[in-house]
PDB file of C-alpha atoms in Angstrom:
ATOM      1  CA  ASP A   1      94.141 100.118  82.678  1.00 84.00           C
ATOM      2  CA  TYR A   2      94.889 103.502  84.233  1.00 93.00           C
ATOM      3  CA  HIS A   3      94.020 104.692  87.709  1.00 95.00           C
ATOM      4  CA  LYS A   4      93.739 108.272  88.883  1.00 93.00           C
ATOM      5  CA  GLY A   5      96.785 107.979  91.143  1.00 94.00           C
ATOM      6  CA  HIS A   6      97.160 110.430  94.011  1.00 95.00           C
ATOM      7  CA  LEU A   7     100.563 112.108  94.308  1.00 96.00           C
ATOM      8  CA  ASN A   8      99.734 113.227  97.860  1.00 96.00           C
ATOM      9  CA  PRO A   9      97.711 110.324  99.300  1.00 94.00           C
ATOM     10  CA  ASN A  10      94.354 111.104 100.883  1.00 93.00           C
ATOM     11  CA  ALA A  11      95.121 108.548 103.621  1.00 92.00           C
ATOM     12  CA  ASP A  12      97.830 110.900 104.942  1.00 92.00           C
ATOM     13  CA  HIS A  13      95.233 113.470 106.011  1.00 91.00           C
ATOM     14  CA  PRO A  14      92.429 113.505 108.575  1.00 92.00           C
ATOM     15  CA  PRO A  15      88.894 114.040 107.249  1.00 95.00           C
ATOM     16  CA  GLY A  16      88.299 117.653 106.281  1.00 96.00           C
ATOM     17  CA  PRO A  17      89.695 120.277 103.918  1.00 95.00           C
ATOM     18  CA  GLY A  18      93.202 118.781 103.769  1.00 92.00           C
ATOM     19  CA  GLN A  19      91.894 115.399 102.701  1.00 95.00           C
ATOM     20  CA  GLU A  20      89.404 116.944 100.272  1.00 95.00           C
ATOM     21  CA  ALA A  21      92.245 118.888  98.619  1.00 94.00           C
ATOM     22  CA  THR A  22      93.903 115.601  97.627  1.00 95.00           C
ATOM     23  CA  TYR A  23      91.060 114.971  95.161  1.00 94.00           C
ATOM     24  CA  THR A  24      91.942 117.912  92.896  1.00 95.00           C
ATOM     25  CA  LEU A  25      93.294 117.310  89.398  1.00 92.00           C
ATOM     26  CA  ALA A  26      96.552 119.034  90.390  1.00 93.00           C
ATOM     27  CA  ASN A  27      97.220 116.087  92.723  1.00 96.00           C
ATOM     28  CA  VAL A  28      96.654 113.194  90.325  1.00 95.00           C
ATOM     29  CA  ALA A  29      98.506 111.468  87.527  1.00 96.00           C
ATOM     30  CA  PRO A  30      97.530 108.498  85.377  1.00 96.00           C
ATOM     31  CA  MET A  31      99.096 105.342  86.829  1.00 95.00           C
ATOM     32  CA  TYR A  32      98.818 101.747  85.749  1.00 93.00           C
ATOM     33  CA  GLY A  33      96.465 100.037  88.185  1.00 94.00           C
ATOM     34  CA  SER A  34      99.140  97.469  89.051  1.00 94.00           C
ATOM     35  CA  LEU A  35     101.534 100.268  90.072  1.00 94.00           C
ATOM     36  CA  ASN A  36      98.943 102.299  91.980  1.00 94.00           C
ATOM     37  CA  CYS A  37      97.713  99.261  93.933  1.00 95.00           C
ATOM     38  CA  GLY A  38     101.130  97.625  94.218  1.00 95.00           C
ATOM     39  CA  LYS A  39     104.551  99.220  94.589  1.00 96.00           C
ATOM     40  CA  TRP A  40     103.288 102.816  94.807  1.00 95.00           C
ATOM     41  CA  ARG A  41     100.851 101.920  97.595  1.00 96.00           C
ATOM     42  CA  ALA A  42     103.605 100.009  99.411  1.00 96.00           C
ATOM     43  CA  ASN A  43     105.855 103.078  99.123  1.00 96.00           C
ATOM     44  CA  GLU A  44     103.103 105.312 100.554  1.00 96.00           C
ATOM     45  CA  GLU A  45     102.586 102.907 103.459  1.00 96.00           C
ATOM     46  CA  GLN A  46     106.329 102.743 104.166  1.00 96.00           C
ATOM     47  CA  VAL A  47     106.646 106.550 104.233  1.00 96.00           C
ATOM     48  CA  ARG A  48     103.558 106.762 106.478  1.00 96.00           C
ATOM     49  CA  LYS A  49     105.142 104.285 108.924  1.00 96.00           C
ATOM     50  CA  ILE A  50     108.479 106.146 108.920  1.00 96.00           C
ATOM     51  CA  SER A  51     106.634 109.418 109.584  1.00 95.00           C
ATOM     52  CA  GLU A  52     105.615 108.067 113.006  1.00 94.00           C
ATOM     53  CA  GLN A  53     109.286 108.393 114.053  1.00 93.00           C
ATOM     54  CA  CYS A  54     109.508 112.016 112.885  1.00 95.00           C
ATOM     55  CA  VAL A  55     108.588 115.249 114.584  1.00 97.00           C
ATOM     56  CA  THR A  56     108.340 116.857 111.146  1.00 97.00           C
ATOM     57  CA  MET A  57     108.392 115.254 107.706  1.00 97.00           C
ATOM     58  CA  TYR A  58     108.683 116.967 104.350  1.00 97.00           C
ATOM     59  CA  VAL A  59     107.563 114.998 101.296  1.00 97.00           C
ATOM     60  CA  VAL A  60     107.919 116.039  97.657  1.00 97.00           C
ATOM     61  CA  THR A  61     106.313 113.967  94.903  1.00 97.00           C
ATOM     62  CA  GLY A  62     106.102 114.429  91.165  1.00 97.00           C
ATOM     63  CA  ALA A  63     105.549 112.939  87.743  1.00 97.00           C
ATOM     64  CA  VAL A  64     108.003 112.894  84.833  1.00 98.00           C
ATOM     65  CA  PRO A  65     106.169 113.673  81.574  1.00 98.00           C
ATOM     66  CA  GLY A  66     106.206 110.723  79.193  1.00 97.00           C
ATOM     67  CA  ASP A  67     105.846 110.210  75.454  1.00 98.00           C
ATOM     68  CA  ASN A  68     102.340 108.695  75.606  1.00 96.00           C
ATOM     69  CA  TRP A  69      98.977 110.391  75.934  1.00 97.00           C
ATOM     70  CA  ILE A  70      95.367 109.627  76.743  1.00 95.00           C
ATOM     71  CA  LEU A  71      93.452 110.916  73.737  1.00 95.00           C
ATOM     72  CA  ASP A  72      90.080 112.642  73.704  1.00 96.00           C
ATOM     73  CA  LYS A  73      87.170 111.581  71.479  1.00 97.00           C
ATOM     74  CA  ASP A  74      88.677 113.554  68.564  1.00 98.00           C
ATOM     75  CA  LYS A  75      91.997 111.697  68.949  1.00 97.00           C
ATOM     76  CA  GLU A  76      93.680 114.838  70.294  1.00 97.00           C
ATOM     77  CA  LYS A  77      96.234 114.582  73.093  1.00 97.00           C
ATOM     78  CA  ARG A  78      94.325 115.125  76.338  1.00 96.00           C
ATOM     79  CA  VAL A  79      96.329 113.830  79.337  1.00 95.00           C
ATOM     80  CA  ASN A  80     100.036 113.029  79.422  1.00 96.00           C
ATOM     81  CA  ILE A  81     100.966 109.625  80.808  1.00 96.00           C
ATOM     82  CA  PRO A  82     104.053 110.012  83.018  1.00 97.00           C
ATOM     83  CA  SER A  83     107.093 107.883  82.278  1.00 96.00           C
ATOM     84  CA  HIS A  84     107.942 107.837  86.000  1.00 96.00           C
ATOM     85  CA  ILE A  85     106.457 108.824  89.347  1.00 96.00           C
ATOM     86  CA  TRP A  86     108.919 109.850  92.064  1.00 98.00           C
ATOM     87  CA  SER A  87     108.844 110.803  95.733  1.00 97.00           C
ATOM     88  CA  ALA A  88     111.408 111.983  98.278  1.00 98.00           C
ATOM     89  CA  PHE A  89     111.187 112.780 101.974  1.00 98.00           C
ATOM     90  CA  CYS A  90     113.216 114.215 104.827  1.00 98.00           C
ATOM     91  CA  CYS A  91     112.401 113.332 108.434  1.00 98.00           C
ATOM     92  CA  LEU A  92     113.409 115.745 111.237  1.00 98.00           C
ATOM     93  CA  ASP A  93     113.852 115.220 114.977  1.00 96.00           C
ATOM     94  CA  ASN A  94     112.650 117.603 117.699  1.00 95.00           C
ATOM     95  CA  ASN A  95     115.769 119.760 117.161  1.00 96.00           C
ATOM     96  CA  LYS A  96     114.869 120.097 113.457  1.00 95.00           C
ATOM     97  CA  ARG A  97     117.858 117.945 112.485  1.00 96.00           C
ATOM     98  CA  PRO A  98     117.423 115.457 109.650  1.00 96.00           C
ATOM     99  CA  ILE A  99     117.378 111.889 110.915  1.00 96.00           C
ATOM    100  CA  ARG A 100     116.375 110.150 107.685  1.00 97.00           C
ATOM    101  CA  ALA A 101     115.961 111.033 104.025  1.00 97.00           C
ATOM    102  CA  GLU A 102     115.067 108.798 101.094  1.00 97.00           C
ATOM    103  CA  GLY A 103     113.723 108.882  97.593  1.00 97.00           C
ATOM    104  CA  SER A 104     111.984 106.447  95.287  1.00 95.00           C
ATOM    105  CA  LEU A 105     111.293 106.269  91.569  1.00 92.00           C
TER     106      LEU A 105
END
């Protein structure tokens, strides 16, 4: 059971163009529903909470290509299923000094 998992969560943006941009195919990866609604969501919520302590936060997220594929109706490889999803952030204070940095896989 795969979900269309957001790499950059729509909940991190106010309504408008920024939030709408999170619905593009460039921002999604197939994720097991249990991951998308479980540990990945918890990670997103934790980063969102930490961001409240930051003046500026930089977040980088990506997917590691896996060996499995979602096939099309002709049994051709259509969408790669990532082996891992990762995210890292750096939180800066008002002097642009890093005060916290973490990553998750």
